[in-house]
Coordinates of C-alpha atoms in Angstrom, one line a residue:
M1 CA -70.8 105.7 114.4
Q2 CA -67.8 104.5 116.1
V3 CA -66.2 102.2 113.6
T4 CA -63.6 99.1 115.8
A5 CA -60.3 98.8 114.1
G6 CA -59.1 94.3 113.5
D7 CA -57.3 92.9 116.1
L8 CA -54.2 93.6 114.7
L9 CA -54.2 97.0 113.9
K10 CA -56.0 97.7 116.9
S11 CA -52.5 97.4 118.3
I12 CA -50.5 100.1 115.4
N13 CA -51.1 103.2 117.2
Y14 CA -47.3 104.3 115.4
P15 CA -44.9 102.6 112.8
S16 CA -42.9 101.4 116.1
D17 CA -45.5 99.5 116.5
L18 CA -46.1 98.2 113.1
K19 CA -42.3 96.7 113.3
Q20 CA -42.7 94.3 116.5
F21 CA -45.3 92.0 114.3
K22 CA -42.9 89.5 111.2
E23 CA -43.8 89.9 107.8
D24 CA -46.0 86.9 107.9
D25 CA -48.4 89.2 110.0
L26 CA -48.6 91.9 106.7
E27 CA -50.7 90.9 105.1
Q28 CA -53.6 90.4 107.8
I29 CA -52.5 93.6 109.3
C30 CA -53.9 95.0 105.0
N31 CA -56.4 93.0 105.1
E32 CA -57.6 95.4 108.3
L33 CA -56.8 98.4 107.3
R34 CA -58.6 98.4 103.5
Q35 CA -61.4 97.1 105.9
Y36 CA -61.7 99.8 108.0
I37 CA -60.7 102.4 105.8
I38 CA -64.2 100.9 104.2
D39 CA -66.1 101.2 107.1
V40 CA -65.0 104.8 108.3
V41 CA -65.6 106.5 104.6
S42 CA -68.7 105.0 104.6
V43 CA -70.4 106.3 107.0
N44 CA -68.9 109.8 107.5
G45 CA -67.4 110.2 104.1
G46 CA -63.9 111.6 102.0
H47 CA -62.3 110.2 99.1
F48 CA -62.4 106.2 99.0
A49 CA -60.6 103.9 96.6
A50 CA -57.3 106.2 96.4
S51 CA -55.5 104.8 99.7
L52 CA -58.1 101.7 98.4
G53 CA -55.1 100.4 96.0
T54 CA -52.0 102.2 98.1
V55 CA -52.9 99.9 101.0
E56 CA -49.7 97.1 100.6
L57 CA -47.5 100.1 99.9
T58 CA -48.8 102.3 102.5
V59 CA -47.6 99.1 105.0
A60 CA -44.8 98.0 103.1
L61 CA -43.3 101.7 103.5
Q62 CA -43.6 102.4 107.2
Y63 CA -42.6 98.8 107.5
V64 CA -39.7 98.8 105.9
L65 CA -38.6 103.1 106.5
N66 CA -37.5 104.8 109.8
T67 CA -40.3 107.7 109.4
P68 CA -40.4 110.3 110.0
Y69 CA -36.7 110.7 109.8
D70 CA -37.0 108.5 106.8
Q71 CA -39.1 111.7 104.7
L72 CA -42.1 109.6 102.8
V73 CA -44.1 112.0 100.2
W74 CA -47.5 110.8 99.7
D75 CA -49.2 112.6 96.2
V76 CA -51.6 113.3 95.6
G77 CA -52.8 113.7 99.2
H78 CA -55.9 111.5 99.3
Q79 CA -53.6 108.3 98.9
A80 CA -52.9 108.4 102.3
Y81 CA -55.2 107.9 104.5
G82 CA -53.6 104.3 105.4
H83 CA -50.4 106.5 106.5
K84 CA -52.2 108.5 109.0
I85 CA -54.4 106.0 110.2
L86 CA -51.4 104.1 110.5
T87 CA -49.1 107.4 112.6
G88 CA -51.4 108.3 115.6
R89 CA -54.3 109.6 113.9
R90 CA -56.6 106.5 114.0
E91 CA -58.8 106.5 116.6
N92 CA -59.4 111.0 115.2
F93 CA -59.9 109.4 111.5
H94 CA -64.1 109.4 111.7
T95 CA -62.6 113.4 111.9
N96 CA -61.1 114.0 109.2
R97 CA -62.4 116.4 106.1
V98 CA -65.3 117.7 109.0
Y99 CA -64.7 121.1 110.7
N100 CA -62.3 121.6 113.2
G101 CA -61.4 117.7 112.4
L102 CA -57.8 115.9 110.7
S103 CA -57.8 117.6 106.9
G104 CA -58.1 114.8 104.2
F105 CA -54.6 115.9 102.9
P106 CA -50.8 115.5 104.9
K107 CA -50.9 118.5 106.7
R108 CA -47.5 119.8 108.5
S109 CA -49.2 121.0 111.5
E110 CA -51.0 118.7 112.2
S111 CA -48.4 115.3 112.7
I112 CA -44.8 115.0 112.1
F113 CA -45.2 111.8 109.5
D114 CA -46.4 114.0 107.0
T115 CA -43.5 115.7 105.7
F116 CA -44.9 118.0 102.9
G117 CA -48.1 119.8 102.4
V118 CA -50.2 117.6 99.7
G119 CA -53.8 118.5 98.2
H120 CA -52.8 119.8 94.5
S121 CA -50.9 117.2 92.7
S122 CA -47.0 116.3 91.1
T123 CA -45.4 118.2 93.0
S124 CA -43.6 114.7 95.6
I125 CA -40.9 114.8 94.0
S126 CA -39.1 118.6 93.8
A127 CA -39.7 118.5 97.3
A128 CA -38.4 114.7 98.0
L129 CA -35.1 115.9 96.4
G130 CA -35.3 119.2 98.2
M131 CA -35.1 117.0 101.0
A132 CA -32.6 114.8 99.6
V133 CA -30.4 117.1 98.4
A134 CA -31.0 118.9 102.5
S135 CA -30.0 115.0 103.7
Q136 CA -27.0 115.1 101.7
Y137 CA -26.0 119.1 102.6
K138 CA -25.8 117.8 106.3
G139 CA -24.4 114.4 106.4
E140 CA -27.0 112.6 106.9
T141 CA -26.3 110.1 104.4
D142 CA -28.4 107.0 106.2
R143 CA -32.0 108.9 105.1
Q144 CA -34.2 107.6 103.2
H145 CA -36.4 109.8 100.7
V146 CA -40.0 108.7 98.6
A147 CA -42.0 110.2 96.6
V148 CA -45.4 108.0 96.6
I149 CA -46.8 109.4 92.5
G150 CA -49.9 108.6 91.0
D151 CA -49.1 108.3 87.2
G152 CA -52.0 110.6 87.1
A153 CA -49.7 113.3 88.8
M154 CA -46.3 112.4 86.2
T155 CA -49.3 114.4 83.7
A156 CA -47.5 118.2 85.1
G157 CA -45.2 119.5 84.6
L158 CA -43.3 119.9 87.3
A159 CA -43.4 116.5 87.5
F160 CA -41.2 116.2 84.9
E161 CA -38.9 118.7 86.0
A162 CA -38.5 117.7 89.3
L163 CA -37.0 114.0 87.1
N164 CA -35.1 115.7 85.3
H165 CA -33.1 117.2 88.0
A166 CA -32.9 114.7 90.0
G167 CA -31.7 112.5 87.0
I168 CA -28.4 114.7 87.4
E169 CA -28.1 114.5 90.9
N170 CA -26.2 111.8 93.2
S171 CA -29.3 112.0 95.9
N172 CA -31.0 109.1 97.7
I173 CA -33.7 109.2 96.4
L174 CA -36.7 107.2 95.9
V175 CA -39.3 108.1 92.8
I176 CA -42.6 105.3 94.2
L177 CA -44.7 105.4 90.4
N178 CA -48.3 103.8 91.6
D179 CA -49.3 102.8 87.9
N180 CA -53.9 102.1 88.8
N181 CA -53.9 104.1 85.1
M182 CA -56.5 106.6 87.0
S183 CA -56.1 110.4 88.7
I184 CA -60.5 110.7 89.0
D185 CA -61.4 110.4 85.7
P186 CA -59.2 107.4 82.9
N187 CA -55.6 108.8 82.6
V188 CA -54.5 109.8 79.4
G189 CA -52.0 110.7 77.7
A190 CA -48.5 109.4 75.6
L191 CA -47.2 108.5 79.2
K192 CA -50.2 106.5 80.0
E193 CA -49.9 104.3 76.4
Y194 CA -45.5 103.8 77.6
L195 CA -46.8 102.6 81.4
T196 CA -49.1 100.4 79.8
D197 CA -46.0 99.6 77.0
I198 CA -45.0 98.5 80.4
T199 CA -46.9 96.3 82.1
T200 CA -47.8 93.8 79.3
S201 CA -44.0 92.9 77.9
K202 CA -44.4 90.0 78.9
P203 CA -40.2 89.4 78.4
Y204 CA -40.1 92.3 79.8
N205 CA -41.9 90.9 82.8
R206 CA -39.9 88.3 83.1
F207 CA -36.4 90.0 83.0
R208 CA -37.3 92.3 85.8
D209 CA -37.7 90.4 88.7
D210 CA -34.1 88.0 88.2
I211 CA -32.0 92.1 87.4
A212 CA -32.8 93.3 90.5
T213 CA -31.7 90.6 92.7
V214 CA -28.5 90.9 90.8
L215 CA -27.7 94.7 90.8
T216 CA -28.5 94.0 95.0
K217 CA -26.1 91.7 94.7
I218 CA -23.6 92.9 91.6
S219 CA -23.5 96.7 93.8
S220 CA -21.7 94.9 97.0
M221 CA -18.8 93.9 95.0
G222 CA -18.0 97.3 94.1
P223 CA -17.9 100.6 92.0
D224 CA -16.4 98.7 88.5
A225 CA -19.0 96.2 88.6
F226 CA -22.3 98.1 89.5
K227 CA -21.2 100.4 86.3
I228 CA -21.3 96.6 84.7
A229 CA -24.6 96.0 85.8
K230 CA -26.0 99.0 85.1
K231 CA -24.7 99.4 81.7
I232 CA -25.5 95.4 80.6
E233 CA -29.2 95.9 82.1
K234 CA -29.8 99.2 80.0
S235 CA -29.3 97.1 77.4
I236 CA -31.2 94.4 78.2
K237 CA -34.1 96.7 78.8
G238 CA -33.7 98.1 75.6
T239 CA -33.9 95.2 73.3
L240 CA -37.1 93.5 75.2
L241 CA -38.7 96.7 75.5
K242 CA -37.5 98.0 72.0
R243 CA -37.0 101.6 73.2
S244 CA -34.7 103.7 76.0
N245 CA -36.8 103.8 78.7
F246 CA -38.1 106.6 80.0
F247 CA -36.9 106.5 83.6
E248 CA -32.8 105.3 82.6
A249 CA -32.9 108.5 80.0
L250 CA -33.5 110.4 83.0
K251 CA -30.3 108.6 84.7
F252 CA -32.7 107.1 86.9
R253 CA -31.6 103.7 88.8
Y254 CA -35.6 101.9 87.5
F255 CA -37.5 99.1 88.8
G256 CA -40.5 97.0 87.7
P257 CA -43.6 96.9 86.7
V258 CA -44.1 95.4 90.4
D259 CA -47.7 93.9 92.4
G260 CA -48.6 97.1 94.4
H261 CA -50.3 94.5 95.9
D262 CA -48.1 92.1 97.4
V263 CA -47.0 93.5 100.9
K264 CA -43.8 91.4 101.4
H265 CA -42.7 91.4 97.7
L266 CA -43.3 95.0 98.3
V267 CA -41.9 94.4 101.6
K268 CA -37.9 92.9 100.1
L269 CA -38.1 95.7 98.0
L270 CA -37.6 98.6 100.0
Q271 CA -35.3 96.7 101.8
D272 CA -33.4 96.1 98.9
L273 CA -33.5 99.6 97.6
R274 CA -31.6 101.0 100.6
D275 CA -29.2 99.9 99.6
I276 CA -28.7 101.6 96.4
P277 CA -27.1 104.6 95.8
G278 CA -28.6 107.8 94.0
P279 CA -32.1 108.5 92.2
K280 CA -34.2 105.2 91.7
L281 CA -37.5 104.8 90.4
L282 CA -40.1 101.9 91.7
H283 CA -43.1 101.0 89.1
C284 CA -45.7 99.6 90.9
V285 CA -48.8 98.8 89.5
T286 CA -52.5 99.1 91.7
V287 CA -56.0 98.5 91.2
K288 CA -57.8 101.6 92.3
G289 CA -60.5 100.8 94.3
K290 CA -58.7 97.4 95.4
G291 CA -60.5 95.2 98.4
Y292 CA -63.9 96.5 96.9
A293 CA -65.6 94.9 94.5
L294 CA -67.8 98.6 93.6
A295 CA -64.7 100.6 93.3
E296 CA -62.7 98.3 91.2
K297 CA -65.3 98.0 88.4
D298 CA -66.1 102.0 88.7
Q299 CA -62.8 103.5 89.3
T300 CA -63.9 107.7 88.7
K301 CA -67.8 106.5 90.4
W302 CA -65.6 105.5 93.9
H303 CA -63.0 108.1 94.0
A304 CA -64.8 110.1 96.2
P305 CA -69.3 108.6 96.5
G306 CA -70.2 110.2 100.1
L307 CA -72.0 108.5 102.1
F308 CA -72.8 104.1 100.8
D309 CA -73.8 101.3 102.4
K310 CA -71.1 99.4 102.5
I311 CA -73.1 95.9 102.3
T312 CA -74.8 96.5 99.1
G313 CA -72.2 99.5 97.8
E314 CA -76.3 101.6 97.6
I315 CA -74.9 105.8 97.8
K316 CA -76.8 108.0 99.8
K317 CA -78.0 110.8 98.6
T318 CA -80.9 112.7 100.2
K319 CA -84.3 111.6 98.6
Y320 CA -86.8 115.4 98.4
D321 CA -90.5 115.7 97.7
K322 CA -89.6 118.0 94.7
P323 CA -86.9 118.9 91.7
Q324 CA -83.9 120.6 93.3
P325 CA -81.1 123.0 91.4
P326 CA -78.5 121.3 89.9
K327 CA -75.0 122.1 89.9
Y328 CA -73.5 124.6 88.4
Q329 CA -70.9 122.4 87.4
D330 CA -73.9 120.5 85.0
V331 CA -75.2 124.1 84.1
F332 CA -72.2 123.8 82.3
G333 CA -72.1 121.4 81.2
H334 CA -75.1 121.3 79.8
T335 CA -75.1 124.8 78.0
I336 CA -71.4 124.8 76.7
I337 CA -73.6 121.7 75.0
E338 CA -76.4 124.5 73.9
L339 CA -73.8 127.0 73.6
A340 CA -71.3 124.5 70.8
E341 CA -74.2 123.4 68.2
Q342 CA -75.2 127.5 67.8
N343 CA -71.5 128.5 67.3
S344 CA -68.6 125.1 65.0
K345 CA -65.8 127.7 66.5
I346 CA -66.6 126.8 70.3
M347 CA -64.2 124.3 72.1
G348 CA -63.9 122.8 75.6
V349 CA -60.8 121.9 77.0
T350 CA -60.0 120.3 80.8
P351 CA -57.0 119.5 83.0
A352 CA -58.1 116.3 83.8
M353 CA -61.2 116.6 85.7
P354 CA -64.1 115.8 82.5
S355 CA -66.5 114.4 85.5
G356 CA -65.8 117.4 88.7
C357 CA -65.7 120.6 85.8
S358 CA -69.1 118.3 83.8
L359 CA -67.3 118.8 81.0
N360 CA -67.3 115.1 80.4
L361 CA -71.3 116.2 78.1
M362 CA -68.8 117.5 75.5
M363 CA -66.4 114.8 75.6
K364 CA -69.9 112.5 74.7
A365 CA -71.5 115.1 73.0
M366 CA -68.7 115.7 70.4
P367 CA -66.1 114.1 71.2
N368 CA -63.5 115.7 68.7
R369 CA -64.2 119.6 70.3
A370 CA -63.3 119.1 73.8
F371 CA -60.3 117.8 75.4
D372 CA -58.6 116.8 78.9
V373 CA -55.1 117.7 78.2
G374 CA -54.1 115.9 82.2
I375 CA -53.0 117.1 85.0
A376 CA -51.3 120.4 83.6
E377 CA -52.7 122.8 83.8
Q378 CA -50.4 125.4 82.2
H379 CA -50.7 123.3 79.0
A380 CA -53.9 123.4 79.2
V381 CA -54.5 127.8 78.9
T382 CA -51.3 127.8 76.7
F383 CA -53.4 124.6 74.7
S384 CA -56.1 127.1 74.5
A385 CA -55.0 129.9 73.1
G386 CA -52.3 128.1 71.0
L387 CA -56.3 127.1 69.6
A388 CA -57.6 131.1 70.2
T389 CA -54.8 132.2 67.3
Q390 CA -56.8 130.0 65.7
G391 CA -59.9 131.8 65.0
L392 CA -61.4 129.3 67.5
V393 CA -63.2 130.1 71.2
P394 CA -62.0 128.4 73.8
F395 CA -63.9 127.2 76.9
C396 CA -60.9 126.6 79.1
N397 CA -62.6 124.9 82.9
I398 CA -60.3 125.2 85.7
Y399 CA -60.6 125.0 89.1
S400 CA -60.0 127.9 90.9
S401 CA -57.4 127.6 93.3
F402 CA -56.1 125.1 90.0
M403 CA -56.1 128.0 87.9
Q404 CA -53.0 129.2 90.4
R405 CA -50.9 126.9 88.7
A406 CA -51.2 128.5 85.0
Y407 CA -50.8 132.3 85.9
D408 CA -47.9 132.8 84.0
Q409 CA -49.9 131.9 80.9
V410 CA -52.8 133.7 82.1
I411 CA -50.9 136.9 81.8
H412 CA -48.2 135.8 78.5
D413 CA -49.7 133.6 76.4
V414 CA -53.9 134.7 76.4
A415 CA -54.2 138.6 78.0
I416 CA -51.6 140.4 76.7
Q417 CA -52.2 138.6 72.6
K418 CA -56.0 139.8 73.6
L419 CA -56.5 136.2 72.4
N420 CA -61.3 135.2 72.9
I421 CA -60.3 132.1 75.9
V422 CA -63.3 131.8 77.8
F423 CA -61.5 130.4 81.4
C424 CA -64.6 129.2 83.3
L425 CA -62.9 128.9 87.7
D426 CA -65.3 126.0 88.4
R427 CA -65.0 125.5 92.9
A428 CA -64.4 129.3 93.0
G429 CA -64.5 130.6 96.6
F430 CA -64.8 127.9 99.6
A431 CA -64.8 124.6 98.2
G432 CA -65.8 123.1 101.2
A433 CA -64.6 119.4 102.6
D434 CA -61.0 120.1 100.7
G435 CA -60.1 122.7 102.7
A436 CA -57.0 125.7 101.9
T437 CA -55.2 123.6 99.2
H438 CA -58.9 123.3 96.8
H439 CA -60.6 127.0 98.8
G440 CA -60.8 129.4 94.7
A441 CA -60.4 132.4 97.0
Y442 CA -57.8 134.5 95.2
D443 CA -58.8 134.9 91.6
L444 CA -61.1 137.7 91.9
A445 CA -57.9 139.0 93.1
Y446 CA -55.3 138.0 91.0
M447 CA -57.7 138.2 87.8
R448 CA -58.2 141.4 88.0
C449 CA -55.4 143.3 88.2
I450 CA -54.4 141.9 83.9
P451 CA -55.2 144.1 81.9
N452 CA -57.6 143.0 79.0
M453 CA -59.4 140.2 81.2
T454 CA -62.9 140.6 81.9
V455 CA -63.3 139.1 85.5
S456 CA -67.7 138.0 86.0
A457 CA -68.9 136.1 88.6
P458 CA -73.2 135.3 88.3
M459 CA -75.1 135.3 91.0
N460 CA -77.6 132.4 89.7
E461 CA -78.0 129.1 87.6
E462 CA -79.5 131.7 84.6
E463 CA -76.9 134.3 85.0
L464 CA -73.5 131.5 84.3
R465 CA -75.8 130.6 81.6
N466 CA -76.0 133.7 80.1
L467 CA -72.4 135.2 80.9
M468 CA -70.7 132.1 79.2
Y469 CA -73.5 133.1 76.2
T470 CA -71.9 136.3 76.6
A471 CA -68.3 135.4 76.0
Q472 CA -67.7 134.1 73.0
L473 CA -69.7 136.8 71.2
D474 CA -67.4 138.4 69.0
N475 CA -64.0 140.3 70.0
M476 CA -64.7 139.4 73.8
G477 CA -61.0 139.0 74.2
P478 CA -59.8 137.3 78.1
F479 CA -63.0 136.8 80.0
V480 CA -63.5 135.1 83.2
I481 CA -66.5 134.0 84.8
R482 CA -66.1 132.2 89.2
Y483 CA -69.1 130.2 90.1
P484 CA -69.0 127.9 93.3
R485 CA -69.2 124.2 94.3
G486 CA -72.7 122.5 94.7
N487 CA -76.0 123.2 93.8
G488 CA -77.8 126.6 92.6
V489 CA -80.7 128.0 93.6
M490 CA -83.0 127.7 90.5
V491 CA -85.3 125.0 89.4
D492 CA -86.0 126.7 86.3
W493 CA -82.8 128.0 85.4
Q494 CA -83.0 126.2 81.1
R495 CA -84.4 129.9 79.9
P496 CA -83.6 131.5 75.7
L497 CA -80.0 132.9 76.3
K498 CA -79.7 136.5 76.2
P499 CA -76.6 138.6 76.1
I500 CA -74.9 140.1 79.6
P501 CA -73.9 143.9 78.7
V502 CA -70.0 143.7 79.5
G503 CA -69.1 145.1 82.7
K504 CA -73.6 145.9 84.2
G505 CA -74.5 145.1 87.3
R506 CA -78.7 145.5 88.3
I507 CA -80.0 146.2 91.3
I508 CA -82.0 143.7 93.3
C509 CA -83.2 146.4 95.4
D510 CA -84.2 149.4 96.9
G511 CA -83.4 151.1 99.9
E512 CA -82.4 153.2 102.4
E513 CA -79.1 154.4 104.6
V514 CA -78.0 151.1 103.2
A515 CA -76.4 149.1 100.7
V516 CA -74.8 145.7 100.1
L517 CA -73.2 145.5 97.0
S518 CA -72.5 142.1 96.2
I519 CA -70.6 139.7 93.5
G520 CA -71.3 136.5 92.5
T521 CA -73.4 133.7 94.1
I522 CA -72.8 134.8 97.3
G523 CA -74.9 137.1 97.2
N524 CA -78.2 135.1 97.4
E525 CA -76.8 135.1 101.4
A526 CA -77.5 138.7 101.1
I527 CA -81.0 138.7 99.3
T528 CA -82.3 136.4 102.3
A529 CA -80.2 138.7 105.0
I530 CA -82.8 141.6 103.4
A531 CA -85.7 139.6 102.7
R532 CA -85.5 139.1 106.8
L533 CA -84.6 141.9 107.5
N534 CA -87.7 143.3 105.9
A535 CA -90.2 141.1 108.2
Q536 CA -88.6 143.2 111.1
G537 CA -88.7 146.3 110.1
Y538 CA -85.0 147.1 107.9
Y539 CA -84.8 148.4 104.1
P540 CA -81.2 148.2 102.9
A541 CA -80.6 148.0 99.9
H542 CA -79.4 145.4 97.4
Y543 CA -76.7 145.9 94.4
D544 CA -75.1 143.2 92.5
L545 CA -72.2 143.6 90.6
R546 CA -72.1 141.0 88.8
F547 CA -67.5 142.4 87.0
V548 CA -65.0 142.4 89.6
K549 CA -63.2 144.1 85.3
P550 CA -65.1 146.6 83.6
L551 CA -66.6 147.5 87.7
D552 CA -69.4 149.5 86.8
E553 CA -69.1 153.6 87.5
A554 CA -72.3 154.6 86.6
L555 CA -73.9 152.2 89.4
L556 CA -71.8 152.9 91.5
H557 CA -72.1 156.8 91.0
E558 CA -75.5 156.5 92.2
V559 CA -74.8 154.5 95.1
F560 CA -71.9 156.5 96.7
K561 CA -74.8 160.1 96.0
K562 CA -77.6 157.5 97.4
F563 CA -75.4 155.8 101.0
N564 CA -73.6 156.9 103.6
H565 CA -73.3 153.3 104.4
I566 CA -71.5 150.5 102.1
I567 CA -71.5 146.9 102.8
T568 CA -69.7 144.7 100.2
V569 CA -69.8 140.2 100.3
E570 CA -67.6 138.4 98.4
D571 CA -66.3 135.2 98.8
G572 CA -63.4 136.0 98.5
C573 CA -59.7 137.1 99.6
L574 CA -60.9 140.8 100.8
E575 CA -57.1 141.6 99.8
G576 CA -56.6 142.5 95.9
G577 CA -61.0 141.5 95.9
M578 CA -63.7 143.2 94.8
G579 CA -64.5 144.8 97.9
S580 CA -60.4 146.2 97.5
A581 CA -62.2 147.4 93.8
V582 CA -65.4 149.2 95.3
L583 CA -62.6 151.4 97.8
E584 CA -60.2 152.1 95.2
F585 CA -63.1 154.0 93.1
M586 CA -64.4 155.9 96.5
A587 CA -61.0 157.3 96.5
D588 CA -60.0 157.6 92.7
N589 CA -64.2 159.5 93.1
K590 CA -62.9 161.0 96.4
Y591 CA -65.7 160.1 97.4
K592 CA -66.0 159.1 101.7
A593 CA -68.5 156.9 102.8
D594 CA -68.4 153.9 105.7
V595 CA -67.4 150.3 103.3
V596 CA -67.7 147.2 105.4
R597 CA -65.7 144.6 103.6
L598 CA -67.3 141.0 104.1
G599 CA -65.4 138.1 103.0
I600 CA -62.2 135.8 103.6
P601 CA -60.1 137.5 105.9
D602 CA -55.8 137.3 105.7
K603 CA -55.4 133.8 106.9
F604 CA -56.2 130.4 105.2
I605 CA -58.8 129.5 106.9
E606 CA -59.3 125.0 106.8
H607 CA -62.2 123.0 106.0
G608 CA -65.6 122.5 106.9
D609 CA -69.4 122.7 105.2
Q610 CA -69.1 126.1 102.9
P611 CA -72.5 127.3 105.3
E612 CA -70.5 126.3 108.4
L613 CA -67.2 128.8 106.2
W614 CA -69.6 131.6 105.8
A615 CA -70.4 131.3 109.1
E616 CA -67.1 131.8 109.9
C617 CA -65.5 134.4 108.3
G618 CA -69.1 136.4 109.0
Y619 CA -70.0 136.6 105.8
D620 CA -73.6 134.3 106.1
A621 CA -76.9 135.6 105.9
A622 CA -76.7 136.2 109.5
G623 CA -73.4 137.6 110.0
I624 CA -74.4 140.2 107.2
A625 CA -78.0 140.7 108.9
A626 CA -75.4 141.7 112.2
E627 CA -73.6 144.0 110.0
I628 CA -76.8 146.2 108.4
K629 CA -78.3 146.2 111.5
K630 CA -75.1 147.5 113.0
N631 CA -76.2 151.4 111.2
A632 CA -80.1 150.8 109.0
I633 CA -83.1 152.3 111.0
K634 CA -85.0 151.0 112.1
R635 CA -89.4 151.0 110.5
D636 CA -92.5 150.7 110.8
N637 CA -93.5 150.1 108.0
T638 CA -92.5 153.8 106.7
H639 CA -92.1 155.4 110.2
I640 CA -89.2 155.3 112.3
I641 CA -89.6 153.3 115.4
A642 CA -88.0 155.5 118.7
S643 CA -85.2 153.1 120.1

């Protein structure tokens, strides 16, 4: 379905077109931009509420700044749909997050207006500061550098590190804090409470508008007058808030809070702030989902709702005639409660993804035993380590690609100390439409090289439950369980829990000529491939390793003694992954065989549905079957058919 832009928006292809309009036209442009996002996302899907909340801010920034010469960094990137539409991509916006279409996040290779790739959060201040320092070094003193960071992203350590550094650099940087009290789920932590104190302080809010005007006028009277005004302002702000301003303690000039939906006021503020030197922070209060009542009311649900009827608000779900398998995240969410009811030592930890990983179920059922620590993966791991030192068993649930940010903590704070923490890595393998920044491609490789670590992957929901049960048993040490985004394969999945011997795989089917070794849920593609081949007279064997560390050496000895042709299949990177582990075993034990590895190649794969990406990389059912047929012999019952 082709969506038509409004009367003003349809004439805006680039920010230079936007600048031709009068300020009085900006409110209509905002209304048309917001409606365009609603229209496109409702029929094509994608992130939704975050970009609705930044419409006025987007229009004001593109109206005032000279982009792309002025550098604008969005954080997190799903706030940037309006930015994409106003920077040459309106006509192609319907391909957003579609295979071979536009990325759902800012992407440097996609547009010169995308100054920095932002799929994960909390990077914008560091990046914008680097740009500002570079501009200063090159003598580009007229260049503006703006980081738009959501208040949820401000909870990450990297954002604080960047603020700490930026405060001592005399660089031209403006940080815009988009304060909507939300990331995907409601924000948590002391910073949220602090921002709430500011936004609800009536004396301070009466004072704030006047001081910004005064400062811009005084700045033109010379540096001494400006310094005196700054001291007076700091004193008054501290008195009104009954505390020092956090951002000004880091040597940022603080302005706000301001209404992030008043586009005319934002334009005036941004024009004034261009003339104030040094690091500045503008605190904008916005509403996530602004302009779509249902999204304003339930911001978590409407973060990325899928397809929906924009009139009724009905989210379109595929209807089935019979029960369907659950999502793996829901299997985790229900199973951890079941385990915690049996084992009082179990705790749950997640960095700002309680609904995304379904730990929200435990947070509701056992609020004193489940923790959302904010967008702070490093802290999540070391906090879990602290719990483990006291005899508790934390299940630390972090998306596979997010865990990359806490790698140092995994090694130093967990593995070296042999602490019993269960790392549940959701979104392992291809994550789908979120693309390269979110694919869980590397966890098998980066976890299996760490001493003291157990690394596992279930093929189905029952295996996930049993691995979770196994991991919380006594003296298990650091234990990784990785599983994908999306639905499983079993309707009857809530079966009695039982332990799985650590480091033991299993045979799925015996066969001849060719052995397929798989790990994790991608093994179901191998099952499908082999079933199709059996119908054609091919009979390969199939083994599910279940563990990439420790490897089932007895199983591998059996395989290498029986088969000359071996295919490894994994939904992860080939470099250092399960296939590499099998090759290492072969070399160490002096076996000789033809080993073909199927998995994610040594390049970044873009966004698309999981089956599309498996096919692109050659390890969907069709790709596995094609590889098997290269060495399998076709038979009619037990007789070889002459070719």
